[in-house]
Amino acid sequence: MGVADWAVLLAAATAAGWVDAVVGGGGLIILPTLFVVLPGVAPATALGTNKLAAFSGTSAAVATFARKVPMRWKALLPAAVIAAIAAGCGSAAVSLIDRELFIPIVMVVLVGVAIFVTMRPSIGVTMATHPPTRRKAIYVIGIAAGVIGLYDGLLGPGTGTFLIITFATLLGTEFVRAAAMAKVINCGSNLGSLIFLGATGHVLWALGLAMAVANIGGSIVGSRMALAKGAGFVRIVLLVVVVAMVIRLGWQQFG
């Protein structure tokens, strides 16, 4: 690769870190860029290299959010382990999934998310007046970690977005706190997928580590902006990213 190729990939990793920290979906920036700059790269290798950058960025986002946002660590840490195991299983089973069917389903779900957030402007903007019971919170966090973690290992785009919407809808959590919780789960799912893909030789380590540094920088800036600007800002970015994901997946599937 030339200097220009490195510059493009590092810029993409930085932008992806910012988007991931706020609402998720950074993979839709890094993966297409990898395929353009390295047209001969195997899909699994592109995914593995992306996971190295994404794990580093989500870890930085967790550290940034944790300083300002109260966390349910007793529920989130076990859930992150569940997400790691589920994502590892998803990455192992990726060859068994018919992506021609899977991607349209994801697109439909994303469109539903966009409509739901648009029609319910109060969702995620304020905390619920009647917080969920501890048992309900544990169930929701644990099930979301398993189901969405599996999806992250299988396909990935929008993992953080799905987690944020789940926590905002089912737990009444405002978007900034939901984003912080999502990063913990997403950190686990990224690690689980990375371990499997790394063990099977599908990570470009030198490139991935360089992109990880850039991703961390973008992630720290994104998480700080989310904390400073609040739930309304996160809601707007979420809607923009969801629409972008639908367009990108649609182009990938039908273009």
PDB file of C-alpha atoms in Angstrom:
ATOM      1  CA  MET A   1       0.000   0.000   0.000  1.00  0.00           C
ATOM      2  CA  GLY A   2       1.074   3.559  -0.698  1.00  0.00           C
ATOM      3  CA  VAL A   3       0.925   6.581   1.584  1.00  0.00           C
ATOM      4  CA  ALA A   4      -2.423   7.616   0.105  1.00  0.00           C
ATOM      5  CA  ASP A   5      -3.911   4.181   0.845  1.00  0.00           C
ATOM      6  CA  TRP A   6      -2.768   4.393   4.470  1.00  0.00           C
ATOM      7  CA  ALA A   7      -4.210   7.898   4.783  1.00  0.00           C
ATOM      8  CA  VAL A   8      -7.595   6.791   3.442  1.00  0.00           C
ATOM      9  CA  LEU A   9      -7.801   3.770   5.754  1.00  0.00           C
ATOM     10  CA  LEU A  10      -6.726   5.728   8.842  1.00  0.00           C
ATOM     11  CA  ALA A  11      -9.230   8.489   8.058  1.00  0.00           C
ATOM     12  CA  ALA A  12     -11.963   5.856   7.658  1.00  0.00           C
ATOM     13  CA  ALA A  13     -10.990   4.250  10.972  1.00  0.00           C
ATOM     14  CA  THR A  14     -11.147   7.629  12.737  1.00  0.00           C
ATOM     15  CA  ALA A  15     -14.586   8.411  11.308  1.00  0.00           C
ATOM     16  CA  ALA A  16     -15.809   4.919  12.171  1.00  0.00           C
ATOM     17  CA  GLY A  17     -14.624   5.334  15.759  1.00  0.00           C
ATOM     18  CA  TRP A  18     -16.615   8.563  16.073  1.00  0.00           C
ATOM     19  CA  VAL A  19     -19.796   7.040  14.641  1.00  0.00           C
ATOM     20  CA  ASP A  20     -19.437   3.843  16.685  1.00  0.00           C
ATOM     21  CA  ALA A  21     -19.021   5.760  19.938  1.00  0.00           C
ATOM     22  CA  VAL A  22     -22.174   7.792  19.366  1.00  0.00           C
ATOM     23  CA  VAL A  23     -24.642   5.313  17.845  1.00  0.00           C
ATOM     24  CA  GLY A  24     -22.811   2.327  16.324  1.00  0.00           C
ATOM     25  CA  GLY A  25     -22.449   1.447  12.648  1.00  0.00           C
ATOM     26  CA  GLY A  26     -18.764   2.221  12.172  1.00  0.00           C
ATOM     27  CA  GLY A  27     -18.253  -1.045  10.313  1.00  0.00           C
ATOM     28  CA  LEU A  28     -20.185   0.421   7.388  1.00  0.00           C
ATOM     29  CA  ILE A  29     -17.356   2.916   6.993  1.00  0.00           C
ATOM     30  CA  ILE A  30     -14.312   0.692   7.516  1.00  0.00           C
ATOM     31  CA  LEU A  31     -15.377  -2.443   5.615  1.00  0.00           C
ATOM     32  CA  PRO A  32     -16.222  -0.801   2.271  1.00  0.00           C
ATOM     33  CA  THR A  33     -13.017   1.246   2.502  1.00  0.00           C
ATOM     34  CA  LEU A  34     -10.948  -1.902   3.066  1.00  0.00           C
ATOM     35  CA  PHE A  35     -12.522  -3.550   0.017  1.00  0.00           C
ATOM     36  CA  VAL A  36     -11.816  -0.470  -2.136  1.00  0.00           C
ATOM     37  CA  VAL A  37      -8.194   0.014  -1.010  1.00  0.00           C
ATOM     38  CA  LEU A  38      -7.436  -3.741  -0.866  1.00  0.00           C
ATOM     39  CA  PRO A  39      -9.637  -5.223  -3.614  1.00  0.00           C
ATOM     40  CA  GLY A  40      -8.112  -8.684  -3.259  1.00  0.00           C
ATOM     41  CA  VAL A  41      -8.650  -9.006   0.504  1.00  0.00           C
ATOM     42  CA  ALA A  42     -10.767 -11.950   1.670  1.00  0.00           C
ATOM     43  CA  PRO A  43     -14.069 -10.900   3.334  1.00  0.00           C
ATOM     44  CA  ALA A  44     -13.161 -12.759   6.545  1.00  0.00           C
ATOM     45  CA  THR A  45      -9.800 -10.952   6.668  1.00  0.00           C
ATOM     46  CA  ALA A  46     -11.483  -7.582   6.182  1.00  0.00           C
ATOM     47  CA  LEU A  47     -13.912  -8.448   8.991  1.00  0.00           C
ATOM     48  CA  GLY A  48     -11.110  -9.566  11.292  1.00  0.00           C
ATOM     49  CA  THR A  49      -9.033  -6.453  10.659  1.00  0.00           C
ATOM     50  CA  ASN A  50     -12.115  -4.307  11.264  1.00  0.00           C
ATOM     51  CA  LYS A  51     -12.785  -6.113  14.548  1.00  0.00           C
ATOM     52  CA  LEU A  52      -9.282  -5.317  15.804  1.00  0.00           C
ATOM     53  CA  ALA A  53      -9.880  -1.604  15.191  1.00  0.00           C
ATOM     54  CA  ALA A  54     -13.456  -1.758  16.495  1.00  0.00           C
ATOM     55  CA  PHE A  55     -12.509  -3.549  19.728  1.00  0.00           C
ATOM     56  CA  SER A  56      -9.874  -0.919  20.462  1.00  0.00           C
ATOM     57  CA  GLY A  57     -12.308   1.920  19.774  1.00  0.00           C
ATOM     58  CA  THR A  58     -15.156   0.484  21.833  1.00  0.00           C
ATOM     59  CA  SER A  59     -12.770  -0.111  24.734  1.00  0.00           C
ATOM     60  CA  ALA A  60     -11.766   3.561  24.638  1.00  0.00           C
ATOM     61  CA  ALA A  61     -15.423   4.604  24.464  1.00  0.00           C
ATOM     62  CA  VAL A  62     -16.260   2.473  27.511  1.00  0.00           C
ATOM     63  CA  ALA A  63     -13.453   4.119  29.477  1.00  0.00           C
ATOM     64  CA  THR A  64     -14.652   7.602  28.456  1.00  0.00           C
ATOM     65  CA  PHE A  65     -18.340   6.980  29.169  1.00  0.00           C
ATOM     66  CA  ALA A  66     -17.645   5.212  32.474  1.00  0.00           C
ATOM     67  CA  ARG A  67     -16.171   8.388  33.971  1.00  0.00           C
ATOM     68  CA  LYS A  68     -19.447  10.287  33.523  1.00  0.00           C
ATOM     69  CA  VAL A  69     -22.300   7.778  33.179  1.00  0.00           C
ATOM     70  CA  PRO A  70     -23.591   5.454  35.939  1.00  0.00           C
ATOM     71  CA  MET A  71     -23.210   1.858  34.750  1.00  0.00           C
ATOM     72  CA  ARG A  72     -24.957  -1.389  35.747  1.00  0.00           C
ATOM     73  CA  TRP A  73     -21.617  -3.213  35.941  1.00  0.00           C
ATOM     74  CA  LYS A  74     -23.000  -6.303  37.699  1.00  0.00           C
ATOM     75  CA  ALA A  75     -25.296  -6.886  34.736  1.00  0.00           C
ATOM     76  CA  LEU A  76     -23.134  -5.451  31.947  1.00  0.00           C
ATOM     77  CA  LEU A  77     -19.891  -7.346  32.567  1.00  0.00           C
ATOM     78  CA  PRO A  78     -21.491 -10.832  32.507  1.00  0.00           C
ATOM     79  CA  ALA A  79     -23.520  -9.693  29.489  1.00  0.00           C
ATOM     80  CA  ALA A  80     -20.296  -8.667  27.719  1.00  0.00           C
ATOM     81  CA  VAL A  81     -18.991 -12.205  28.262  1.00  0.00           C
ATOM     82  CA  ILE A  82     -22.232 -13.600  26.814  1.00  0.00           C
ATOM     83  CA  ALA A  83     -21.859 -11.272  23.826  1.00  0.00           C
ATOM     84  CA  ALA A  84     -18.253 -12.400  23.296  1.00  0.00           C
ATOM     85  CA  ILE A  85     -19.245 -16.076  23.247  1.00  0.00           C
ATOM     86  CA  ALA A  86     -22.250 -15.415  21.012  1.00  0.00           C
ATOM     87  CA  ALA A  87     -20.189 -13.325  18.556  1.00  0.00           C
ATOM     88  CA  GLY A  88     -17.483 -15.993  18.419  1.00  0.00           C
ATOM     89  CA  CYS A  89     -20.162 -18.570  17.567  1.00  0.00           C
ATOM     90  CA  GLY A  90     -21.604 -16.196  14.979  1.00  0.00           C
ATOM     91  CA  SER A  91     -18.228 -15.729  13.303  1.00  0.00           C
ATOM     92  CA  ALA A  92     -17.713 -19.498  13.284  1.00  0.00           C
ATOM     93  CA  ALA A  93     -21.123 -20.032  11.664  1.00  0.00           C
ATOM     94  CA  VAL A  94     -20.944 -17.166   9.178  1.00  0.00           C
ATOM     95  CA  SER A  95     -20.383 -19.506   6.226  1.00  0.00           C
ATOM     96  CA  LEU A  96     -23.653 -21.301   7.022  1.00  0.00           C
ATOM     97  CA  ILE A  97     -25.822 -18.193   6.706  1.00  0.00           C
ATOM     98  CA  ASP A  98     -27.466 -17.158   3.443  1.00  0.00           C
ATOM     99  CA  ARG A  99     -26.559 -13.473   3.348  1.00  0.00           C
ATOM    100  CA  GLU A 100     -28.771 -12.948   0.315  1.00  0.00           C
ATOM    101  CA  LEU A 101     -31.713 -13.473   2.675  1.00  0.00           C
ATOM    102  CA  PHE A 102     -30.139 -12.065   5.820  1.00  0.00           C
ATOM    103  CA  ILE A 103     -29.323  -8.557   4.591  1.00  0.00           C
ATOM    104  CA  PRO A 104     -32.889  -7.690   3.441  1.00  0.00           C
ATOM    105  CA  ILE A 105     -34.175  -8.761   6.867  1.00  0.00           C
ATOM    106  CA  VAL A 106     -31.680  -6.422   8.545  1.00  0.00           C
ATOM    107  CA  MET A 107     -32.745  -3.608   6.198  1.00  0.00           C
ATOM    108  CA  VAL A 108     -36.402  -4.081   7.144  1.00  0.00           C
ATOM    109  CA  VAL A 109     -35.500  -4.001  10.843  1.00  0.00           C
ATOM    110  CA  LEU A 110     -33.461  -0.805  10.362  1.00  0.00           C
ATOM    111  CA  VAL A 111     -36.307   0.891   8.517  1.00  0.00           C
ATOM    112  CA  GLY A 112     -38.577  -0.094  11.398  1.00  0.00           C
ATOM    113  CA  VAL A 113     -36.090   1.427  13.849  1.00  0.00           C
ATOM    114  CA  ALA A 114     -36.017   4.703  11.905  1.00  0.00           C
ATOM    115  CA  ILE A 115     -39.822   4.898  11.771  1.00  0.00           C
ATOM    116  CA  PHE A 116     -40.140   4.039  15.458  1.00  0.00           C
ATOM    117  CA  VAL A 117     -37.612   6.661  16.599  1.00  0.00           C
ATOM    118  CA  THR A 118     -39.200   9.279  14.324  1.00  0.00           C
ATOM    119  CA  MET A 119     -42.744   8.569  15.528  1.00  0.00           C
ATOM    120  CA  ARG A 120     -41.737   8.391  19.200  1.00  0.00           C
ATOM    121  CA  PRO A 121     -39.607  11.506  19.779  1.00  0.00           C
ATOM    122  CA  SER A 122     -39.662  10.982  23.555  1.00  0.00           C
ATOM    123  CA  ILE A 123     -37.883   7.614  23.346  1.00  0.00           C
ATOM    124  CA  GLY A 124     -34.323   7.929  24.583  1.00  0.00           C
ATOM    125  CA  VAL A 125     -34.528  11.659  25.246  1.00  0.00           C
ATOM    126  CA  THR A 126     -35.455  11.355  28.917  1.00  0.00           C
ATOM    127  CA  MET A 127     -35.176   8.601  31.510  1.00  0.00           C
ATOM    128  CA  ALA A 128     -38.296   6.572  32.256  1.00  0.00           C
ATOM    129  CA  THR A 129     -40.311   7.897  35.190  1.00  0.00           C
ATOM    130  CA  HIS A 130     -40.755   4.310  36.416  1.00  0.00           C
ATOM    131  CA  PRO A 131     -37.392   2.536  36.123  1.00  0.00           C
ATOM    132  CA  PRO A 132     -37.491  -1.220  35.342  1.00  0.00           C
ATOM    133  CA  THR A 133     -37.012  -3.748  38.089  1.00  0.00           C
ATOM    134  CA  ARG A 134     -33.539  -5.167  38.618  1.00  0.00           C
ATOM    135  CA  ARG A 135     -34.692  -8.556  37.311  1.00  0.00           C
ATOM    136  CA  LYS A 136     -36.123  -7.062  34.115  1.00  0.00           C
ATOM    137  CA  ALA A 137     -32.943  -5.062  33.519  1.00  0.00           C
ATOM    138  CA  ILE A 138     -30.790  -8.171  33.906  1.00  0.00           C
ATOM    139  CA  TYR A 139     -33.008 -10.180  31.540  1.00  0.00           C
ATOM    140  CA  VAL A 140     -33.101  -7.454  28.880  1.00  0.00           C
ATOM    141  CA  ILE A 141     -29.350  -6.812  29.013  1.00  0.00           C
ATOM    142  CA  GLY A 142     -28.489 -10.514  28.990  1.00  0.00           C
ATOM    143  CA  ILE A 143     -30.843 -11.488  26.151  1.00  0.00           C
ATOM    144  CA  ALA A 144     -29.801  -8.474  24.077  1.00  0.00           C
ATOM    145  CA  ALA A 145     -26.140  -9.409  24.584  1.00  0.00           C
ATOM    146  CA  GLY A 146     -26.740 -12.961  23.363  1.00  0.00           C
ATOM    147  CA  VAL A 147     -28.990 -12.205  20.389  1.00  0.00           C
ATOM    148  CA  ILE A 148     -27.296  -9.031  19.139  1.00  0.00           C
ATOM    149  CA  GLY A 149     -23.842 -10.416  19.947  1.00  0.00           C
ATOM    150  CA  LEU A 150     -24.604 -13.397  17.699  1.00  0.00           C
ATOM    151  CA  TYR A 151     -25.707 -10.991  14.971  1.00  0.00           C
ATOM    152  CA  ASP A 152     -22.468  -9.016  15.383  1.00  0.00           C
ATOM    153  CA  GLY A 153     -20.430 -12.148  14.716  1.00  0.00           C
ATOM    154  CA  LEU A 154     -22.594 -13.113  11.729  1.00  0.00           C
ATOM    155  CA  LEU A 155     -22.932  -9.756   9.969  1.00  0.00           C
ATOM    156  CA  GLY A 156     -22.310  -6.772  12.242  1.00  0.00           C
ATOM    157  CA  PRO A 157     -23.625  -3.491  10.777  1.00  0.00           C
ATOM    158  CA  GLY A 158     -25.681  -1.572  13.330  1.00  0.00           C
ATOM    159  CA  THR A 159     -24.878  -3.711  16.377  1.00  0.00           C
ATOM    160  CA  GLY A 160     -24.484  -0.659  18.618  1.00  0.00           C
ATOM    161  CA  THR A 161     -27.604   0.906  17.125  1.00  0.00           C
ATOM    162  CA  PHE A 162     -29.714  -2.158  17.884  1.00  0.00           C
ATOM    163  CA  LEU A 163     -28.406  -2.246  21.451  1.00  0.00           C
ATOM    164  CA  ILE A 164     -29.150   1.448  22.011  1.00  0.00           C
ATOM    165  CA  ILE A 165     -32.710   1.092  20.710  1.00  0.00           C
ATOM    166  CA  THR A 166     -33.257  -2.024  22.848  1.00  0.00           C
ATOM    167  CA  PHE A 167     -32.123  -0.320  26.039  1.00  0.00           C
ATOM    168  CA  ALA A 168     -33.992   2.925  25.295  1.00  0.00           C
ATOM    169  CA  THR A 169     -37.230   1.094  24.436  1.00  0.00           C
ATOM    170  CA  LEU A 170     -37.343  -1.772  26.935  1.00  0.00           C
ATOM    171  CA  LEU A 171     -35.529  -0.164  29.869  1.00  0.00           C
ATOM    172  CA  GLY A 172     -36.544   3.477  29.355  1.00  0.00           C
ATOM    173  CA  THR A 173     -32.887   4.515  29.250  1.00  0.00           C
ATOM    174  CA  GLU A 174     -32.004   7.857  27.664  1.00  0.00           C
ATOM    175  CA  PHE A 175     -29.779   7.665  24.598  1.00  0.00           C
ATOM    176  CA  VAL A 176     -26.471   8.737  26.153  1.00  0.00           C
ATOM    177  CA  ARG A 177     -26.689   6.158  28.935  1.00  0.00           C
ATOM    178  CA  ALA A 178     -27.947   3.560  26.418  1.00  0.00           C
ATOM    179  CA  ALA A 179     -24.924   4.312  24.207  1.00  0.00           C
ATOM    180  CA  ALA A 180     -22.601   3.818  27.180  1.00  0.00           C
ATOM    181  CA  MET A 181     -24.221   0.475  28.041  1.00  0.00           C
ATOM    182  CA  ALA A 182     -24.126  -0.584  24.390  1.00  0.00           C
ATOM    183  CA  LYS A 183     -20.380   0.034  24.196  1.00  0.00           C
ATOM    184  CA  VAL A 184     -19.725  -2.445  27.017  1.00  0.00           C
ATOM    185  CA  ILE A 185     -21.724  -5.174  25.232  1.00  0.00           C
ATOM    186  CA  ASN A 186     -20.247  -4.260  21.845  1.00  0.00           C
ATOM    187  CA  CYS A 187     -16.760  -4.412  23.322  1.00  0.00           C
ATOM    188  CA  GLY A 188     -17.444  -8.014  24.326  1.00  0.00           C
ATOM    189  CA  SER A 189     -18.891  -8.987  20.942  1.00  0.00           C
ATOM    190  CA  ASN A 190     -15.972  -7.385  19.094  1.00  0.00           C
ATOM    191  CA  LEU A 191     -13.507  -9.291  21.272  1.00  0.00           C
ATOM    192  CA  GLY A 192     -15.264 -12.629  20.764  1.00  0.00           C
ATOM    193  CA  SER A 193     -15.315 -12.219  17.009  1.00  0.00           C
ATOM    194  CA  LEU A 194     -11.717 -10.961  16.976  1.00  0.00           C
ATOM    195  CA  ILE A 195     -10.476 -13.984  18.940  1.00  0.00           C
ATOM    196  CA  PHE A 196     -12.061 -16.409  16.482  1.00  0.00           C
ATOM    197  CA  LEU A 197     -10.983 -14.540  13.338  1.00  0.00           C
ATOM    198  CA  GLY A 198      -7.487 -13.950  14.713  1.00  0.00           C
ATOM    199  CA  ALA A 199      -7.069 -17.615  15.643  1.00  0.00           C
ATOM    200  CA  THR A 200      -8.065 -18.643  12.131  1.00  0.00           C
ATOM    201  CA  GLY A 201      -5.596 -16.255  10.481  1.00  0.00           C
ATOM    202  CA  HIS A 202      -8.037 -13.602   9.304  1.00  0.00           C
ATOM    203  CA  VAL A 203      -6.461 -10.426  10.745  1.00  0.00           C
ATOM    204  CA  LEU A 204      -3.947  -8.094   9.098  1.00  0.00           C
ATOM    205  CA  TRP A 205      -2.252  -7.223  12.378  1.00  0.00           C
ATOM    206  CA  ALA A 206       0.014  -4.340  11.323  1.00  0.00           C
ATOM    207  CA  LEU A 207      -2.767  -2.566   9.431  1.00  0.00           C
ATOM    208  CA  GLY A 208      -5.328  -3.400  12.107  1.00  0.00           C
ATOM    209  CA  LEU A 209      -3.185  -1.975  14.911  1.00  0.00           C
ATOM    210  CA  ALA A 210      -2.613   1.271  13.008  1.00  0.00           C
ATOM    211  CA  MET A 211      -6.339   1.552  12.337  1.00  0.00           C
ATOM    212  CA  ALA A 212      -6.995   0.750  15.999  1.00  0.00           C
ATOM    213  CA  VAL A 213      -5.045   3.848  17.081  1.00  0.00           C
ATOM    214  CA  ALA A 214      -7.062   5.996  14.676  1.00  0.00           C
ATOM    215  CA  ASN A 215     -10.302   4.352  15.781  1.00  0.00           C
ATOM    216  CA  ILE A 216      -9.504   5.072  19.428  1.00  0.00           C
ATOM    217  CA  GLY A 217      -9.005   8.753  18.629  1.00  0.00           C
ATOM    218  CA  GLY A 218     -12.337   8.992  16.830  1.00  0.00           C
ATOM    219  CA  SER A 219     -14.065   7.033  19.556  1.00  0.00           C
ATOM    220  CA  ILE A 220     -12.856   9.309  22.347  1.00  0.00           C
ATOM    221  CA  VAL A 221     -13.992  12.414  20.439  1.00  0.00           C
ATOM    222  CA  GLY A 222     -17.372  10.817  19.651  1.00  0.00           C
ATOM    223  CA  SER A 223     -18.091   9.697  23.191  1.00  0.00           C
ATOM    224  CA  ARG A 224     -17.124  13.107  24.584  1.00  0.00           C
ATOM    225  CA  MET A 225     -19.423  14.833  22.085  1.00  0.00           C
ATOM    226  CA  ALA A 226     -22.286  12.508  23.033  1.00  0.00           C
ATOM    227  CA  LEU A 227     -21.743  13.342  26.710  1.00  0.00           C
ATOM    228  CA  ALA A 228     -21.511  17.076  26.030  1.00  0.00           C
ATOM    229  CA  LYS A 229     -24.397  17.441  23.580  1.00  0.00           C
ATOM    230  CA  GLY A 230     -26.828  14.990  25.162  1.00  0.00           C
ATOM    231  CA  ALA A 231     -29.631  12.683  24.056  1.00  0.00           C
ATOM    232  CA  GLY A 232     -31.055  14.977  21.369  1.00  0.00           C
ATOM    233  CA  PHE A 233     -27.745  14.967  19.505  1.00  0.00           C
ATOM    234  CA  VAL A 234     -27.475  11.177  19.761  1.00  0.00           C
ATOM    235  CA  ARG A 235     -31.036  10.803  18.459  1.00  0.00           C
ATOM    236  CA  ILE A 236     -30.296  12.873  15.347  1.00  0.00           C
ATOM    237  CA  VAL A 237     -27.040  11.015  14.626  1.00  0.00           C
ATOM    238  CA  LEU A 238     -28.831   7.698  15.175  1.00  0.00           C
ATOM    239  CA  LEU A 239     -31.458   8.527  12.550  1.00  0.00           C
ATOM    240  CA  VAL A 240     -28.815   9.692  10.049  1.00  0.00           C
ATOM    241  CA  VAL A 241     -26.719   6.548  10.569  1.00  0.00           C
ATOM    242  CA  VAL A 242     -29.737   4.225  10.290  1.00  0.00           C
ATOM    243  CA  VAL A 243     -30.725   5.799   6.952  1.00  0.00           C
ATOM    244  CA  ALA A 244     -27.114   5.534   5.757  1.00  0.00           C
ATOM    245  CA  MET A 245     -26.996   1.864   6.774  1.00  0.00           C
ATOM    246  CA  VAL A 246     -30.193   1.090   4.870  1.00  0.00           C
ATOM    247  CA  ILE A 247     -28.830   2.809   1.736  1.00  0.00           C
ATOM    248  CA  ARG A 248     -25.432   1.103   2.036  1.00  0.00           C
ATOM    249  CA  LEU A 249     -26.907  -2.368   2.597  1.00  0.00           C
ATOM    250  CA  GLY A 250     -29.410  -1.820  -0.194  1.00  0.00           C
ATOM    251  CA  TRP A 251     -26.624  -0.857  -2.599  1.00  0.00           C
ATOM    252  CA  GLN A 252     -24.619  -3.910  -1.475  1.00  0.00           C
ATOM    253  CA  GLN A 253     -27.600  -6.201  -1.996  1.00  0.00           C
ATOM    254  CA  PHE A 254     -29.276  -4.802  -5.094  1.00  0.00           C
ATOM    255  CA  GLY A 255     -26.843  -2.326  -6.678  1.00  0.00           C
TER     256      GLY A 255
END
